[in-house]
Amino acid sequence: MMKNRRFLLTLISLLLIAAFFALPPNYQWAGKVLGYLNEIPQQSKQPSLETRRKKRLGTSYTYSRQIAAELENRGIASQVLVLMPATTYFAKRGITYHVPEPAVFYYYTGLKTIWPNSPHAANAGWMVSVRNGKIVVDSVVSKEQIRDSILVFKKWGVNL
C-alpha cells in the first residue's frame, strides 16, 4: 500500500515537471540552460577564464572590460561612478555595444555605473561617450557638463 502511494506520487511529480517544461517560456529557458552544457567540452579546451568570458558574453563584455580597463590604468576604478548612455546611443554611432544594466556591468568589471534616468546620475564623476567612432571615457569637469550630458543621454532612452 505504501509502495503504491510512493509510486503514484513519483509518477504525478514527474508528470507535473514534464508539464512545467512543456510550456513555451519554460521550454525555451531549459533549452538555453542545456545549451550551456553543450558548450562545456569546447570551453574546457580554453584554459583562460577571460577568453571564455569574451566568447560567451560577446561585445557587451568586451566593451565593458575596455571601459573599466581605462579607469583601472588610472588607478581609480574602485572609486568612481560612471554615467553610461543607452545601447541606442552607441548603435546610432556605429558601435554594436549592448550596454549591460549597472548590476551586470559591475559583475563584469567591478566598476560602478549609472544610467541617465537615475535620480543620482548627477553624482557621476566620469562618463562614456563616442568620439570619432571610438568609445571614450571622460571625467566630468563641471555640474553643467554632467547636466547637459544627462539631458542628451536621456533622449536615447534606457533599454535592455
JSON list of C-alpha atoms in Angstrom, two decimals:
[
{"chain": "A", "resi": 1, "resn": "MET", "atom": "CA", "xyz": [0.00, 0.00, 0.00]},
{"chain": "A", "resi": 2, "resn": "MET", "atom": "CA", "xyz": [2.76, 2.45, 0.97]},
{"chain": "A", "resi": 3, "resn": "LYS", "atom": "CA", "xyz": [4.81, 1.49, -2.09]},
{"chain": "A", "resi": 4, "resn": "ASN", "atom": "CA", "xyz": [1.82, 2.16, -4.34]},
{"chain": "A", "resi": 5, "resn": "ARG", "atom": "CA", "xyz": [1.42, 5.65, -2.87]},
{"chain": "A", "resi": 6, "resn": "ARG", "atom": "CA", "xyz": [5.11, 6.45, -3.36]},
{"chain": "A", "resi": 7, "resn": "PHE", "atom": "CA", "xyz": [4.98, 5.20, -6.90]},
{"chain": "A", "resi": 8, "resn": "LEU", "atom": "CA", "xyz": [1.83, 7.22, -7.60]},
{"chain": "A", "resi": 9, "resn": "LEU", "atom": "CA", "xyz": [3.32, 10.40, -6.05]},
{"chain": "A", "resi": 10, "resn": "THR", "atom": "CA", "xyz": [6.52, 9.93, -8.02]},
{"chain": "A", "resi": 11, "resn": "LEU", "atom": "CA", "xyz": [4.56, 9.49, -11.23]},
{"chain": "A", "resi": 12, "resn": "ILE", "atom": "CA", "xyz": [2.44, 12.59, -10.54]},
{"chain": "A", "resi": 13, "resn": "SER", "atom": "CA", "xyz": [5.56, 14.61, -9.72]},
{"chain": "A", "resi": 14, "resn": "LEU", "atom": "CA", "xyz": [7.24, 13.59, -12.95]},
{"chain": "A", "resi": 15, "resn": "LEU", "atom": "CA", "xyz": [4.13, 14.47, -14.95]},
{"chain": "A", "resi": 16, "resn": "LEU", "atom": "CA", "xyz": [3.92, 17.90, -13.29]},
{"chain": "A", "resi": 17, "resn": "ILE", "atom": "CA", "xyz": [7.58, 18.58, -14.04]},
{"chain": "A", "resi": 18, "resn": "ALA", "atom": "CA", "xyz": [7.08, 17.50, -17.66]},
{"chain": "A", "resi": 19, "resn": "ALA", "atom": "CA", "xyz": [4.03, 19.76, -17.93]},
{"chain": "A", "resi": 20, "resn": "PHE", "atom": "CA", "xyz": [6.01, 22.66, -16.48]},
{"chain": "A", "resi": 21, "resn": "PHE", "atom": "CA", "xyz": [8.76, 22.32, -19.10]},
{"chain": "A", "resi": 22, "resn": "ALA", "atom": "CA", "xyz": [6.19, 21.82, -21.87]},
{"chain": "A", "resi": 23, "resn": "LEU", "atom": "CA", "xyz": [5.09, 25.46, -21.50]},
{"chain": "A", "resi": 24, "resn": "PRO", "atom": "CA", "xyz": [6.83, 27.55, -24.22]},
{"chain": "A", "resi": 25, "resn": "PRO", "atom": "CA", "xyz": [8.72, 30.05, -21.97]},
{"chain": "A", "resi": 26, "resn": "ASN", "atom": "CA", "xyz": [9.95, 27.27, -19.70]},
{"chain": "A", "resi": 27, "resn": "TYR", "atom": "CA", "xyz": [10.90, 25.11, -22.68]},
{"chain": "A", "resi": 28, "resn": "GLN", "atom": "CA", "xyz": [12.96, 27.96, -24.15]},
{"chain": "A", "resi": 29, "resn": "TRP", "atom": "CA", "xyz": [14.66, 28.58, -20.80]},
{"chain": "A", "resi": 30, "resn": "ALA", "atom": "CA", "xyz": [15.52, 24.89, -20.43]},
{"chain": "A", "resi": 31, "resn": "GLY", "atom": "CA", "xyz": [16.97, 24.88, -23.96]},
{"chain": "A", "resi": 32, "resn": "LYS", "atom": "CA", "xyz": [19.18, 27.82, -23.07]},
{"chain": "A", "resi": 33, "resn": "VAL", "atom": "CA", "xyz": [20.43, 26.15, -19.89]},
{"chain": "A", "resi": 34, "resn": "LEU", "atom": "CA", "xyz": [21.07, 22.86, -21.66]},
{"chain": "A", "resi": 35, "resn": "GLY", "atom": "CA", "xyz": [22.87, 24.80, -24.42]},
{"chain": "A", "resi": 36, "resn": "TYR", "atom": "CA", "xyz": [25.48, 25.78, -21.85]},
{"chain": "A", "resi": 37, "resn": "LEU", "atom": "CA", "xyz": [26.03, 22.09, -21.11]},
{"chain": "A", "resi": 38, "resn": "ASN", "atom": "CA", "xyz": [26.79, 21.51, -24.79]},
{"chain": "A", "resi": 39, "resn": "GLU", "atom": "CA", "xyz": [29.46, 24.22, -24.67]},
{"chain": "A", "resi": 40, "resn": "ILE", "atom": "CA", "xyz": [31.40, 22.67, -21.78]},
{"chain": "A", "resi": 41, "resn": "PRO", "atom": "CA", "xyz": [33.64, 20.36, -23.88]},
{"chain": "A", "resi": 42, "resn": "GLN", "atom": "CA", "xyz": [34.62, 23.21, -26.21]},
{"chain": "A", "resi": 43, "resn": "GLN", "atom": "CA", "xyz": [35.17, 25.72, -23.41]},
{"chain": "A", "resi": 44, "resn": "SER", "atom": "CA", "xyz": [37.22, 23.29, -21.35]},
{"chain": "A", "resi": 45, "resn": "LYS", "atom": "CA", "xyz": [39.84, 23.47, -24.11]},
{"chain": "A", "resi": 46, "resn": "GLN", "atom": "CA", "xyz": [40.25, 27.20, -23.39]},
{"chain": "A", "resi": 47, "resn": "PRO", "atom": "CA", "xyz": [42.19, 27.48, -20.13]},
{"chain": "A", "resi": 48, "resn": "SER", "atom": "CA", "xyz": [41.82, 31.26, -19.87]},
{"chain": "A", "resi": 49, "resn": "LEU", "atom": "CA", "xyz": [38.74, 32.39, -17.98]},
{"chain": "A", "resi": 50, "resn": "GLU", "atom": "CA", "xyz": [38.91, 35.77, -19.74]},
{"chain": "A", "resi": 51, "resn": "THR", "atom": "CA", "xyz": [38.90, 34.10, -23.18]},
{"chain": "A", "resi": 52, "resn": "ARG", "atom": "CA", "xyz": [35.87, 32.02, -22.24]},
{"chain": "A", "resi": 53, "resn": "ARG", "atom": "CA", "xyz": [34.02, 35.09, -20.94]},
{"chain": "A", "resi": 54, "resn": "LYS", "atom": "CA", "xyz": [34.73, 37.04, -24.13]},
{"chain": "A", "resi": 55, "resn": "LYS", "atom": "CA", "xyz": [33.49, 34.18, -26.27]},
{"chain": "A", "resi": 56, "resn": "ARG", "atom": "CA", "xyz": [30.35, 33.54, -24.23]},
{"chain": "A", "resi": 57, "resn": "LEU", "atom": "CA", "xyz": [29.34, 37.12, -23.44]},
{"chain": "A", "resi": 58, "resn": "GLY", "atom": "CA", "xyz": [30.48, 38.80, -26.66]},
{"chain": "A", "resi": 59, "resn": "THR", "atom": "CA", "xyz": [30.88, 42.50, -27.34]},
{"chain": "A", "resi": 60, "resn": "SER", "atom": "CA", "xyz": [28.84, 43.50, -24.29]},
{"chain": "A", "resi": 61, "resn": "TYR", "atom": "CA", "xyz": [31.55, 42.04, -22.07]},
{"chain": "A", "resi": 62, "resn": "THR", "atom": "CA", "xyz": [34.47, 43.11, -24.26]},
{"chain": "A", "resi": 63, "resn": "TYR", "atom": "CA", "xyz": [33.49, 46.79, -24.45]},
{"chain": "A", "resi": 64, "resn": "SER", "atom": "CA", "xyz": [32.60, 46.85, -20.75]},
{"chain": "A", "resi": 65, "resn": "ARG", "atom": "CA", "xyz": [36.05, 45.49, -19.89]},
{"chain": "A", "resi": 66, "resn": "GLN", "atom": "CA", "xyz": [37.71, 48.08, -22.16]},
{"chain": "A", "resi": 67, "resn": "ILE", "atom": "CA", "xyz": [35.86, 50.89, -20.38]},
{"chain": "A", "resi": 68, "resn": "ALA", "atom": "CA", "xyz": [36.87, 49.51, -16.99]},
{"chain": "A", "resi": 69, "resn": "ALA", "atom": "CA", "xyz": [40.48, 49.00, -18.12]},
{"chain": "A", "resi": 70, "resn": "GLU", "atom": "CA", "xyz": [40.71, 52.69, -18.98]},
{"chain": "A", "resi": 71, "resn": "LEU", "atom": "CA", "xyz": [39.91, 53.59, -15.38]},
{"chain": "A", "resi": 72, "resn": "GLU", "atom": "CA", "xyz": [41.96, 50.72, -13.93]},
{"chain": "A", "resi": 73, "resn": "ASN", "atom": "CA", "xyz": [45.03, 52.04, -15.77]},
{"chain": "A", "resi": 74, "resn": "ARG", "atom": "CA", "xyz": [44.50, 55.35, -13.99]},
{"chain": "A", "resi": 75, "resn": "GLY", "atom": "CA", "xyz": [44.19, 53.52, -10.66]},
{"chain": "A", "resi": 76, "resn": "ILE", "atom": "CA", "xyz": [40.73, 54.91, -9.85]},
{"chain": "A", "resi": 77, "resn": "ALA", "atom": "CA", "xyz": [38.29, 52.21, -10.98]},
{"chain": "A", "resi": 78, "resn": "SER", "atom": "CA", "xyz": [37.18, 51.30, -7.46]},
{"chain": "A", "resi": 79, "resn": "GLN", "atom": "CA", "xyz": [36.41, 54.92, -6.54]},
{"chain": "A", "resi": 80, "resn": "VAL", "atom": "CA", "xyz": [34.37, 56.23, -9.47]},
{"chain": "A", "resi": 81, "resn": "LEU", "atom": "CA", "xyz": [30.78, 56.32, -10.69]},
{"chain": "A", "resi": 82, "resn": "VAL", "atom": "CA", "xyz": [30.42, 56.31, -14.47]},
{"chain": "A", "resi": 83, "resn": "LEU", "atom": "CA", "xyz": [27.46, 57.66, -16.44]},
{"chain": "A", "resi": 84, "resn": "MET", "atom": "CA", "xyz": [26.53, 55.24, -19.25]},
{"chain": "A", "resi": 85, "resn": "PRO", "atom": "CA", "xyz": [24.38, 56.10, -22.27]},
{"chain": "A", "resi": 86, "resn": "ALA", "atom": "CA", "xyz": [21.88, 53.63, -23.72]},
{"chain": "A", "resi": 87, "resn": "THR", "atom": "CA", "xyz": [22.51, 50.93, -26.30]},
{"chain": "A", "resi": 88, "resn": "THR", "atom": "CA", "xyz": [20.73, 53.03, -28.95]},
{"chain": "A", "resi": 89, "resn": "TYR", "atom": "CA", "xyz": [23.25, 55.84, -28.41]},
{"chain": "A", "resi": 90, "resn": "PHE", "atom": "CA", "xyz": [26.09, 53.52, -29.42]},
{"chain": "A", "resi": 91, "resn": "ALA", "atom": "CA", "xyz": [24.11, 51.95, -32.27]},
{"chain": "A", "resi": 92, "resn": "LYS", "atom": "CA", "xyz": [23.43, 55.35, -33.88]},
{"chain": "A", "resi": 93, "resn": "ARG", "atom": "CA", "xyz": [27.17, 55.97, -33.78]},
{"chain": "A", "resi": 94, "resn": "GLY", "atom": "CA", "xyz": [28.05, 52.69, -35.48]},
{"chain": "A", "resi": 95, "resn": "ILE", "atom": "CA", "xyz": [29.13, 50.69, -32.43]},
{"chain": "A", "resi": 96, "resn": "THR", "atom": "CA", "xyz": [27.41, 47.39, -31.68]},
{"chain": "A", "resi": 97, "resn": "TYR", "atom": "CA", "xyz": [27.51, 47.54, -27.89]},
{"chain": "A", "resi": 98, "resn": "HIS", "atom": "CA", "xyz": [24.60, 46.26, -25.83]},
{"chain": "A", "resi": 99, "resn": "VAL", "atom": "CA", "xyz": [25.11, 48.26, -22.63]},
{"chain": "A", "resi": 100, "resn": "PRO", "atom": "CA", "xyz": [24.53, 45.97, -19.65]},
{"chain": "A", "resi": 101, "resn": "GLU", "atom": "CA", "xyz": [22.47, 47.24, -16.76]},
{"chain": "A", "resi": 102, "resn": "PRO", "atom": "CA", "xyz": [24.58, 48.67, -13.90]},
{"chain": "A", "resi": 103, "resn": "ALA", "atom": "CA", "xyz": [24.43, 45.49, -11.79]},
{"chain": "A", "resi": 104, "resn": "VAL", "atom": "CA", "xyz": [25.61, 43.34, -14.70]},
{"chain": "A", "resi": 105, "resn": "PHE", "atom": "CA", "xyz": [28.28, 45.90, -15.64]},
{"chain": "A", "resi": 106, "resn": "TYR", "atom": "CA", "xyz": [29.54, 45.68, -12.05]},
{"chain": "A", "resi": 107, "resn": "TYR", "atom": "CA", "xyz": [29.53, 41.88, -12.27]},
{"chain": "A", "resi": 108, "resn": "TYR", "atom": "CA", "xyz": [31.59, 42.04, -15.46]},
{"chain": "A", "resi": 109, "resn": "THR", "atom": "CA", "xyz": [34.08, 44.67, -14.31]},
{"chain": "A", "resi": 110, "resn": "GLY", "atom": "CA", "xyz": [33.75, 45.71, -10.67]},
{"chain": "A", "resi": 111, "resn": "LEU", "atom": "CA", "xyz": [33.04, 49.25, -11.93]},
{"chain": "A", "resi": 112, "resn": "LYS", "atom": "CA", "xyz": [30.03, 51.21, -10.70]},
{"chain": "A", "resi": 113, "resn": "THR", "atom": "CA", "xyz": [27.91, 52.70, -13.47]},
{"chain": "A", "resi": 114, "resn": "ILE", "atom": "CA", "xyz": [24.66, 54.63, -13.57]},
{"chain": "A", "resi": 115, "resn": "TRP", "atom": "CA", "xyz": [22.09, 55.32, -16.26]},
{"chain": "A", "resi": 116, "resn": "PRO", "atom": "CA", "xyz": [20.93, 58.84, -17.11]},
{"chain": "A", "resi": 117, "resn": "ASN", "atom": "CA", "xyz": [17.38, 58.19, -15.90]},
{"chain": "A", "resi": 118, "resn": "SER", "atom": "CA", "xyz": [18.61, 57.55, -12.35]},
{"chain": "A", "resi": 119, "resn": "PRO", "atom": "CA", "xyz": [17.92, 60.30, -9.79]},
{"chain": "A", "resi": 120, "resn": "HIS", "atom": "CA", "xyz": [21.59, 60.02, -8.75]},
{"chain": "A", "resi": 121, "resn": "ALA", "atom": "CA", "xyz": [23.03, 60.38, -12.26]},
{"chain": "A", "resi": 122, "resn": "ALA", "atom": "CA", "xyz": [24.35, 63.86, -11.44]},
{"chain": "A", "resi": 123, "resn": "ASN", "atom": "CA", "xyz": [26.73, 62.23, -8.94]},
{"chain": "A", "resi": 124, "resn": "ALA", "atom": "CA", "xyz": [28.73, 60.59, -11.73]},
{"chain": "A", "resi": 125, "resn": "GLY", "atom": "CA", "xyz": [32.31, 61.81, -11.93]},
{"chain": "A", "resi": 126, "resn": "TRP", "atom": "CA", "xyz": [33.02, 60.10, -15.25]},
{"chain": "A", "resi": 127, "resn": "MET", "atom": "CA", "xyz": [31.03, 59.42, -18.38]},
{"chain": "A", "resi": 128, "resn": "VAL", "atom": "CA", "xyz": [31.26, 57.31, -21.51]},
{"chain": "A", "resi": 129, "resn": "SER", "atom": "CA", "xyz": [30.67, 58.74, -24.97]},
{"chain": "A", "resi": 130, "resn": "VAL", "atom": "CA", "xyz": [31.60, 58.11, -28.59]},
{"chain": "A", "resi": 131, "resn": "ARG", "atom": "CA", "xyz": [34.08, 60.33, -30.40]},
{"chain": "A", "resi": 132, "resn": "ASN", "atom": "CA", "xyz": [35.38, 59.68, -33.92]},
{"chain": "A", "resi": 133, "resn": "GLY", "atom": "CA", "xyz": [33.88, 56.20, -33.89]},
{"chain": "A", "resi": 134, "resn": "LYS", "atom": "CA", "xyz": [35.61, 55.19, -30.64]},
{"chain": "A", "resi": 135, "resn": "ILE", "atom": "CA", "xyz": [34.35, 54.75, -27.11]},
{"chain": "A", "resi": 136, "resn": "VAL", "atom": "CA", "xyz": [35.84, 57.41, -24.85]},
{"chain": "A", "resi": 137, "resn": "VAL", "atom": "CA", "xyz": [35.85, 57.67, -21.05]},
{"chain": "A", "resi": 138, "resn": "ASP", "atom": "CA", "xyz": [35.99, 61.29, -19.85]},
{"chain": "A", "resi": 139, "resn": "SER", "atom": "CA", "xyz": [36.00, 62.89, -16.45]},
{"chain": "A", "resi": 140, "resn": "VAL", "atom": "CA", "xyz": [33.22, 65.30, -15.60]},
{"chain": "A", "resi": 141, "resn": "VAL", "atom": "CA", "xyz": [34.64, 68.81, -15.24]},
{"chain": "A", "resi": 142, "resn": "SER", "atom": "CA", "xyz": [31.54, 70.73, -14.16]},
{"chain": "A", "resi": 143, "resn": "LYS", "atom": "CA", "xyz": [27.96, 70.35, -12.95]},
{"chain": "A", "resi": 144, "resn": "GLU", "atom": "CA", "xyz": [26.77, 71.96, -16.19]},
{"chain": "A", "resi": 145, "resn": "GLN", "atom": "CA", "xyz": [28.60, 69.37, -18.27]},
{"chain": "A", "resi": 146, "resn": "ILE", "atom": "CA", "xyz": [27.05, 66.42, -16.42]},
{"chain": "A", "resi": 147, "resn": "ARG", "atom": "CA", "xyz": [23.59, 68.06, -16.50]},
{"chain": "A", "resi": 148, "resn": "ASP", "atom": "CA", "xyz": [23.84, 68.63, -20.27]},
{"chain": "A", "resi": 149, "resn": "SER", "atom": "CA", "xyz": [25.16, 65.10, -20.85]},
{"chain": "A", "resi": 150, "resn": "ILE", "atom": "CA", "xyz": [22.32, 63.60, -18.83]},
{"chain": "A", "resi": 151, "resn": "LEU", "atom": "CA", "xyz": [19.78, 65.52, -20.92]},
{"chain": "A", "resi": 152, "resn": "VAL", "atom": "CA", "xyz": [21.39, 64.36, -24.16]},
{"chain": "A", "resi": 153, "resn": "PHE", "atom": "CA", "xyz": [21.65, 60.74, -22.98]},
{"chain": "A", "resi": 154, "resn": "LYS", "atom": "CA", "xyz": [18.03, 60.73, -21.77]},
{"chain": "A", "resi": 155, "resn": "LYS", "atom": "CA", "xyz": [16.91, 61.43, -25.35]},
{"chain": "A", "resi": 156, "resn": "TRP", "atom": "CA", "xyz": [18.21, 57.98, -26.29]},
{"chain": "A", "resi": 157, "resn": "GLY", "atom": "CA", "xyz": [16.15, 56.32, -23.58]},
{"chain": "A", "resi": 158, "resn": "VAL", "atom": "CA", "xyz": [17.16, 53.40, -21.44]},
{"chain": "A", "resi": 159, "resn": "ASN", "atom": "CA", "xyz": [16.58, 49.92, -22.80]},
{"chain": "A", "resi": 160, "resn": "LEU", "atom": "CA", "xyz": [17.76, 46.43, -22.08]}
]
